[in-house]
Every structure is written in structure tokens, then in C-alpha cells.
Coordinates of C-alpha atoms in Angstrom, one line a residue:
X24 CA 76.1 3.9 -24.6
X25 CA 74.3 7.1 -22.4
X26 CA 71.4 7.5 -25.4
X27 CA 70.2 3.8 -25.2
X28 CA 70.6 3.8 -21.3
X29 CA 68.4 7.0 -21.6
X30 CA 65.8 5.0 -24.3
X31 CA 65.8 1.5 -21.7
X32 CA 64.8 4.5 -18.9
X33 CA 61.9 6.2 -21.5
X34 CA 61.0 2.9 -22.1
X35 CA 60.4 1.7 -18.7
X36 CA 58.6 5.0 -17.2
X37 CA 56.2 4.3 -20.3
X38 CA 55.7 0.9 -19.0
X39 CA 54.9 1.8 -15.0
X40 CA 52.7 4.8 -16.8
X41 CA 50.8 2.6 -19.1
X42 CA 50.5 -0.5 -15.8
X43 CA 49.6 3.0 -13.1
X44 CA 46.2 4.4 -15.7
X45 CA 44.8 0.4 -16.4
X46 CA 44.9 -0.1 -12.8
X47 CA 43.2 3.0 -12.1
X48 CA 40.9 1.9 -14.9
X49 CA 40.2 -1.3 -13.7
X50 CA 39.4 -0.1 -10.1
X51 CA 36.7 2.8 -11.3
X52 CA 34.9 0.1 -13.4
X53 CA 35.1 -2.9 -11.0
X54 CA 34.5 -3.7 -7.7
X55 CA 36.7 -2.2 -5.1
X56 CA 38.1 -3.4 -2.1
X57 CA 35.2 -1.2 -0.4
X58 CA 32.7 -3.3 -1.9
X59 CA 31.4 -0.1 -3.7
X60 CA 29.0 -0.8 -6.5
X61 CA 29.4 0.9 -9.9
X62 CA 27.0 3.8 -10.2
X63 CA 24.5 2.9 -12.3
X64 CA 24.5 -0.7 -13.4
X65 CA 21.1 -0.5 -14.8
X66 CA 19.7 -3.2 -12.1
X67 CA 17.1 -2.4 -9.6
X68 CA 18.5 -3.1 -6.0
X69 CA 15.3 -4.3 -3.3
X70 CA 16.6 -4.4 0.6
X71 CA 14.0 -6.6 2.4
X72 CA 13.6 -7.4 5.9
X73 CA 12.2 -10.4 7.0
X74 CA 10.4 -11.0 10.6
X75 CA 12.6 -14.3 10.8
X76 CA 12.1 -17.8 10.5
X77 CA 9.8 -18.6 13.0
X78 CA 7.1 -21.1 10.8
X79 CA 7.5 -22.9 7.6
X80 CA 4.7 -20.0 6.3
X81 CA 7.8 -17.5 6.7
X82 CA 9.9 -19.8 5.2
X83 CA 8.0 -20.1 2.1
X84 CA 7.7 -16.5 2.1
X85 CA 11.5 -15.8 2.2
X86 CA 11.6 -18.5 0.0
X87 CA 9.4 -17.2 -2.8
X88 CA 10.8 -14.0 -2.9
X89 CA 14.5 -14.7 -3.0
X90 CA 13.5 -16.7 -6.2
X91 CA 11.3 -13.6 -7.5
X92 CA 14.1 -11.6 -7.6
X93 CA 16.4 -13.8 -8.9
X94 CA 13.9 -14.6 -11.8
X95 CA 13.0 -10.5 -12.0
X96 CA 16.8 -9.4 -12.2
X97 CA 16.8 -7.6 -9.2
X98 CA 19.2 -7.7 -6.6
X99 CA 18.2 -8.8 -3.4
X100 CA 20.1 -7.4 -0.3
X101 CA 18.2 -10.0 2.5
X102 CA 18.0 -9.5 6.4
X103 CA 16.5 -11.3 8.5
X104 CA 15.2 -9.7 11.9
X105 CA 15.4 -12.5 13.8
X106 CA 11.5 -11.4 15.4
X107 CA 13.2 -8.5 16.5
X108 CA 12.1 -4.6 15.8
X109 CA 15.1 -3.4 16.5
X110 CA 17.3 -5.8 13.7
X111 CA 14.6 -4.3 11.6
X112 CA 15.0 -0.6 11.8
X113 CA 18.8 -1.1 11.9
X114 CA 18.5 -3.1 8.3
X115 CA 16.2 -0.6 7.2
X116 CA 19.1 2.6 8.1
X117 CA 21.3 -0.2 6.4
X118 CA 19.4 0.1 3.4
X119 CA 19.4 3.6 3.6
X120 CA 22.7 4.3 3.6
X121 CA 23.5 1.9 0.7
X122 CA 20.9 3.8 -0.9
X123 CA 19.0 0.8 -2.4
X124 CA 16.4 1.6 -5.0
X125 CA 13.5 0.3 -2.8
X126 CA 13.1 -1.1 0.3
X127 CA 10.4 -3.7 1.4
X128 CA 9.6 -5.6 5.1
X129 CA 7.8 -7.6 7.3
X130 CA 6.7 -5.1 10.4
X131 CA 7.6 -7.8 13.4
X132 CA 4.9 -5.3 14.9
X133 CA 2.6 -2.7 14.0
X134 CA 3.5 0.1 15.9
X135 CA 7.0 1.9 16.4
X136 CA 7.9 2.9 12.4
X137 CA 7.4 6.4 11.6
X138 CA 10.8 7.6 12.1
X139 CA 12.7 5.6 10.0
X140 CA 10.2 5.3 7.9
X141 CA 10.6 9.0 7.4
X142 CA 14.1 8.4 7.0
X143 CA 13.4 6.5 4.1
X144 CA 11.1 9.2 3.0
X145 CA 13.6 11.6 3.4
X146 CA 16.1 10.1 1.6
X147 CA 13.9 9.7 -1.6
X148 CA 13.5 5.6 -1.2
X149 CA 10.2 3.8 -1.7
X150 CA 8.7 1.9 1.0
X151 CA 6.6 -1.4 0.0
X152 CA 5.0 -3.4 3.4
X153 CA 4.7 -6.8 2.7
X154 CA 2.2 -9.6 4.4
X155 CA 1.5 -7.4 7.8
X156 CA 0.7 -3.3 7.8
X157 CA 1.9 -1.1 9.9
X158 CA -0.3 1.7 12.3
X159 CA 1.4 4.8 11.3
X160 CA -1.2 7.7 10.6
X161 CA 0.6 9.1 7.8
X162 CA 0.0 7.0 4.8
X163 CA 2.7 8.9 2.8
X164 CA 5.5 7.3 4.7
X165 CA 4.9 3.9 2.6
X166 CA 3.9 3.0 -0.9
X167 CA 1.7 0.1 -0.7
X168 CA 0.8 -2.6 1.1
X169 CA 0.5 -6.1 -0.1
X170 CA -0.7 -9.0 2.2
X171 CA -3.7 -10.8 3.1
X172 CA -6.6 -9.6 5.1
X173 CA -6.4 -10.6 8.5
X174 CA -9.5 -9.9 10.5
X175 CA -11.5 -11.5 7.2
X176 CA -9.2 -14.7 7.9
X177 CA -10.4 -14.7 11.6
X178 CA -13.9 -14.0 10.8
X179 CA -14.5 -16.5 8.0
X180 CA -13.1 -19.1 11.3
X181 CA -15.3 -18.1 13.1
X182 CA -18.3 -17.9 10.9
X183 CA -17.2 -21.8 10.1
X184 CA -17.6 -22.2 14.3
X185 CA -20.8 -20.6 14.2
X186 CA -22.1 -22.5 11.8
X187 CA -20.7 -26.0 13.1
X188 CA -21.7 -25.1 16.6
X189 CA -25.6 -23.8 15.5
X190 CA -27.2 -27.0 17.5
X191 CA -25.2 -26.3 20.7
X192 CA -27.5 -26.3 23.3
X193 CA -25.2 -25.1 26.5
X194 CA -21.3 -23.3 26.2
X195 CA -18.9 -23.9 23.8
X196 CA -15.5 -23.8 25.4
X197 CA -12.9 -22.1 23.1
X198 CA -8.9 -21.8 23.7
X199 CA -7.3 -19.5 21.6
X200 CA -3.5 -19.7 20.6
X201 CA -2.7 -15.8 19.8
X202 CA 0.1 -14.5 16.9
X203 CA 3.3 -12.7 18.1
X204 CA 1.4 -10.0 20.2
X205 CA 1.2 -6.7 19.1
X206 CA 1.8 -8.1 15.2
X207 CA -1.0 -7.1 12.9
X208 CA -1.9 -10.8 12.4
X209 CA -2.5 -11.5 16.3
X210 CA -4.8 -8.4 16.8
X211 CA -6.8 -8.7 13.5
X212 CA -7.2 -12.6 13.6
X213 CA -8.4 -12.4 17.0
X214 CA -10.8 -9.3 16.4
X215 CA -12.3 -11.7 13.1
X216 CA -12.9 -14.0 15.1
X217 CA -14.3 -12.7 18.0
X218 CA -16.5 -10.6 15.9
X219 CA -17.7 -13.4 14.3
X220 CA -18.7 -15.9 17.5
X221 CA -20.4 -13.3 18.8
X222 CA -23.6 -14.1 16.3
X223 CA -23.8 -17.4 18.5
X224 CA -23.8 -16.3 22.5
X225 CA -22.9 -20.0 23.5
X226 CA -19.8 -19.8 21.7
X227 CA -17.0 -18.3 24.8
X228 CA -13.3 -17.8 24.9
X229 CA -12.0 -19.2 28.3
X230 CA -8.3 -18.8 27.7
X231 CA -6.1 -16.7 25.6
X232 CA -2.8 -16.9 25.4
X233 CA 0.1 -16.0 22.3
X234 CA 2.3 -18.9 21.3
X235 CA 4.8 -16.6 19.5
X236 CA 3.4 -18.0 16.2
X237 CA 6.1 -21.3 16.7
X238 CA 5.2 -24.9 17.0
X239 CA 7.0 -25.2 20.2
X240 CA 4.5 -22.2 21.8
X241 CA 1.6 -24.1 20.6
X242 CA 1.9 -26.8 22.6
X243 CA 3.6 -25.4 25.5
X244 CA 1.1 -22.9 26.0
X245 CA -1.7 -25.6 25.1
X246 CA -0.1 -27.9 27.7
X247 CA -1.2 -25.0 29.7
X248 CA -5.0 -25.4 28.8
X249 CA -5.3 -28.4 29.2
X250 CA -4.2 -28.2 32.5
X251 CA -5.9 -25.2 34.1
X252 CA -9.2 -26.2 31.8
X253 CA -10.9 -29.6 32.0
X254 CA -13.3 -28.9 29.6
X255 CA -12.2 -27.3 26.0
X256 CA -14.6 -27.8 23.3
X257 CA -12.4 -26.1 20.4
X258 CA -9.2 -24.3 19.8
X259 CA -8.5 -21.3 17.7
X260 CA -4.8 -21.1 16.4
X261 CA -4.0 -18.0 14.9
X262 CA -1.6 -20.2 12.6
X263 CA -0.6 -24.1 11.4
X264 CA 2.4 -24.3 13.5
X265 CA 0.7 -23.1 17.1
X266 CA -2.1 -26.1 16.0
X267 CA 0.2 -28.7 15.5
X268 CA 2.3 -27.9 18.4
X269 CA -1.3 -28.0 20.6
X270 CA -1.7 -31.3 18.6
X271 CA 0.9 -32.7 20.5
X272 CA -0.3 -31.5 24.0
X273 CA -3.8 -32.7 22.9
X274 CA -2.7 -36.3 21.8
X275 CA -0.4 -36.6 25.0
X276 CA -3.6 -35.5 27.6
X277 CA -5.5 -38.9 26.0
X278 CA -7.5 -36.9 24.1
X279 CA -8.1 -37.0 20.2
X280 CA -7.4 -33.8 18.1
X281 CA -10.2 -33.1 15.7
X282 CA -12.4 -35.0 17.2
X283 CA -12.3 -34.5 21.4
X284 CA -11.2 -30.9 20.1
X285 CA -11.9 -28.9 17.1
X286 CA -9.5 -27.7 15.9
X287 CA -9.4 -24.4 13.7
X288 CA -5.9 -22.7 12.3
X289 CA -4.7 -20.4 9.5
X290 CA -2.3 -20.4 7.3
X291 CA -2.4 -23.9 5.0
X292 CA 0.9 -24.8 5.1
X293 CA 1.8 -28.2 3.7
X294 CA 1.6 -29.9 6.9
X295 CA -0.9 -27.7 8.4
X296 CA -3.2 -29.4 5.1
X297 CA -1.7 -32.7 6.3
X298 CA -3.2 -32.4 9.5
X299 CA -6.4 -31.5 8.2
X300 CA -6.9 -34.2 5.2
X301 CA -5.9 -36.3 8.7
X302 CA -9.2 -35.4 10.4
X303 CA -6.5 -33.9 13.2
X304 CA -7.7 -30.3 11.9
X305 CA -11.5 -29.7 11.2
X306 CA -11.3 -25.8 9.7
X307 CA -8.0 -23.7 8.0
X308 CA -8.2 -20.2 6.7
X309 CA -5.5 -19.6 3.9
X310 CA -2.9 -17.0 4.5
X311 CA -0.6 -17.1 1.2
X312 CA 3.4 -16.7 1.2
X313 CA 3.9 -16.5 -2.0
X314 CA 3.8 -13.1 -2.0
X315 CA 7.0 -12.9 -3.6
X316 CA 6.1 -12.4 -7.8
X317 CA 3.6 -10.0 -7.1
X318 CA 6.4 -7.7 -4.6
X319 CA 9.1 -7.8 -7.5
X320 CA 6.5 -6.2 -9.6
X321 CA 5.2 -3.2 -7.8
X322 CA 9.4 -3.0 -7.5
X323 CA 9.4 -2.6 -10.9
X324 CA 5.9 -0.4 -10.8
X325 CA 7.3 1.8 -7.7
X326 CA 10.6 2.4 -9.0
X327 CA 9.0 3.5 -12.4
X328 CA 7.0 6.1 -11.2
X329 CA 3.6 4.7 -11.8
X330 CA 0.9 4.6 -9.5
X331 CA -0.4 1.9 -7.8
X332 CA -3.3 1.1 -5.0
X333 CA -1.9 2.0 -1.8
X334 CA -3.7 -1.4 -0.5
X335 CA -3.2 -5.1 -2.4
X336 CA -4.8 -8.0 -1.0
X337 CA -3.7 -11.2 -2.0
X338 CA -6.3 -14.0 -3.2
X339 CA -7.1 -16.6 -0.6
X340 CA -9.5 -19.2 0.3
X341 CA -10.6 -22.1 3.2
X342 CA -10.3 -25.7 3.7
X343 CA -12.1 -28.3 5.0
X344 CA -10.6 -31.8 5.3
X345 CA -12.2 -33.1 2.3
X346 CA -11.1 -30.2 0.0
X347 CA -7.4 -30.5 1.8
X348 CA -7.5 -33.8 0.3
X349 CA -7.9 -32.6 -3.1
X350 CA -5.4 -29.6 -2.7
X351 CA -2.4 -31.4 -1.4
X352 CA -0.7 -33.2 -4.6
X353 CA -0.4 -29.8 -5.8
X354 CA 0.5 -27.3 -2.9
X355 CA 3.4 -25.5 -3.2
X356 CA 4.3 -25.2 0.4

């Protein structure tokens, strides 16, 4: 009986030891309660901080990035900064702590990034700027910037207006709905447009104010413009959403958008293109949000140590009402 008891005890000890080893092995190979990932599963990880969701353009941009990451087999850690720079800086620092392979972000504003970008560089994590650039003098803090030429978009908008108003013999009063103060697209689109209309001294910007790139902001500021300025001939909006908000204010004031007040916008999202096709807008300079596929390609190249250009410009065009009608059926955003 004693020998049998010892045998049973020995078998129980072996069983406990085996179960312990199995549990330890499973914990080492899989995700633990702390959320730690395997040391190297061969999958690239991209930390991406988005400006927010202020417009239809931004929503399309976010969708493009998420869908493209999935298609490329890249693990995406996504953060919405809700339009606040401090949120983006926190997100980037979190990405650094998580030791992602690459960080990409669309900066809320253009200044104030050197410190956190240096932290990423010191951690050996390459950074890609998307849609918007930064004004850092140290270009080594990021690998590349992929996005539109905002100055060009503003210039093309101004050149269209110069040609449209070439027969004007008197003052042409322009109001401007600017994007978020301090942001690269707001600064650059304003500059490009201003430089272009300087060719015709009759073209005058009589009021300029930010509408924060939102439809609600565009409507509220346009209402102020209309009350303060009895004669407005042209509206230049830095994006479609502000222009669409302004449409409501112009219509409510008893004016006909596209005729009484000519409207120029930038982006070419579906709602804006529809307004253009309907004759409520007069001209749109395109700014494509579909940067996802190009971004994922760059993430792979950067991680592989390939040399890439420090500036990559997206291909875009411009639209008149007739061109908008032709493009709308196949529009992806």
C-alpha cells in the first residue's frame, strides 16, 4: 500500500509539472494579460495619428489609410487627435513607447514638432508626414512628406478667377474662408491664391476669417461676411465643407450661389462636386484624400532601408461644372 501511494503521489507531481510547463509555454508564445505582443511576428506596425474628423475629406482620408493597411498586411495603431496638437504629441510618444516600426501623422498645425520628432529619431523610429508638412528646419527628423501642393491649389484657384474676371472694369470683392489657423493648407492656400490674384488689381479680398475647415464654421462666418459687406462678388473657401456651409448662408440671405456670388473651393469631395455640377459652385481645385496605398508602400520601403524622395506630391486636377458632371459617377470620395 505504501509503494502504491508513493506511485500515485509521483504521478500527480508529474501531472502538475507538465501542466505548469504547458501554461508557461503558452504564456510565452501568445499575448499575455499585459497586452504584450510577440517579440517579432514579421508584421510591420504603423502608428498613425490623424488630425480629426472635421470634414468629408478627412473621413475619406482615414478610410483610405485603414483599408490600405489591412490590404497591405500592416498592423495599424490609429489615433484621432480631435484637432488638438497636444493630443497628437501624446499619441506619437505612445507610439514610441510601443516601439512601432514606423510613425506617420498629419500635423494639426505646422509648428512645434521638433522635440517629439527628435524623440522618435533617437528611438530609431522613422517618421512619415502625410497630407500636411511641418516647418522644422531639421529635415532629418522625418523621412518624407507625401501630400498635395497647397500653394499650387491656391494658385490654380486664383488663376481661374483672374481669367473669369478679366473683363471686369471695377472692383471685384472677394471674401475668404480660411482653414484652421496655423495649419499648412490654410497658410499655403492663402498664399497661392493671393499671389495669383495680384495679377488683376481689381480683385480685392475684403474679408478673411477662419471657418476651421468645418461646414458649421463656414456657415457661421459667411453669415457674418454677408451682414458686414453689402457687396460680395466671390467666395474663396479653403475646402468644400466650408463652401457648403456658406451655401446655406448665401441662400438664406436671398442670394443665388454660383451667380450672385461666385464660389471657389478646394478638395473635390462628392458633396462639393455635386454642388459644382449643380452650378452652385463655380470651380474646385482637387486635393485627393486617397493617400493610403502610397503611404503603405512608403512604410515598407522606409522599414527596408530604401532611399525615398523627401517630398512626394499627389496627382490632382481641377474641375469646372461640366467636368464635375462627367467625374461624379465614378467618384470614390
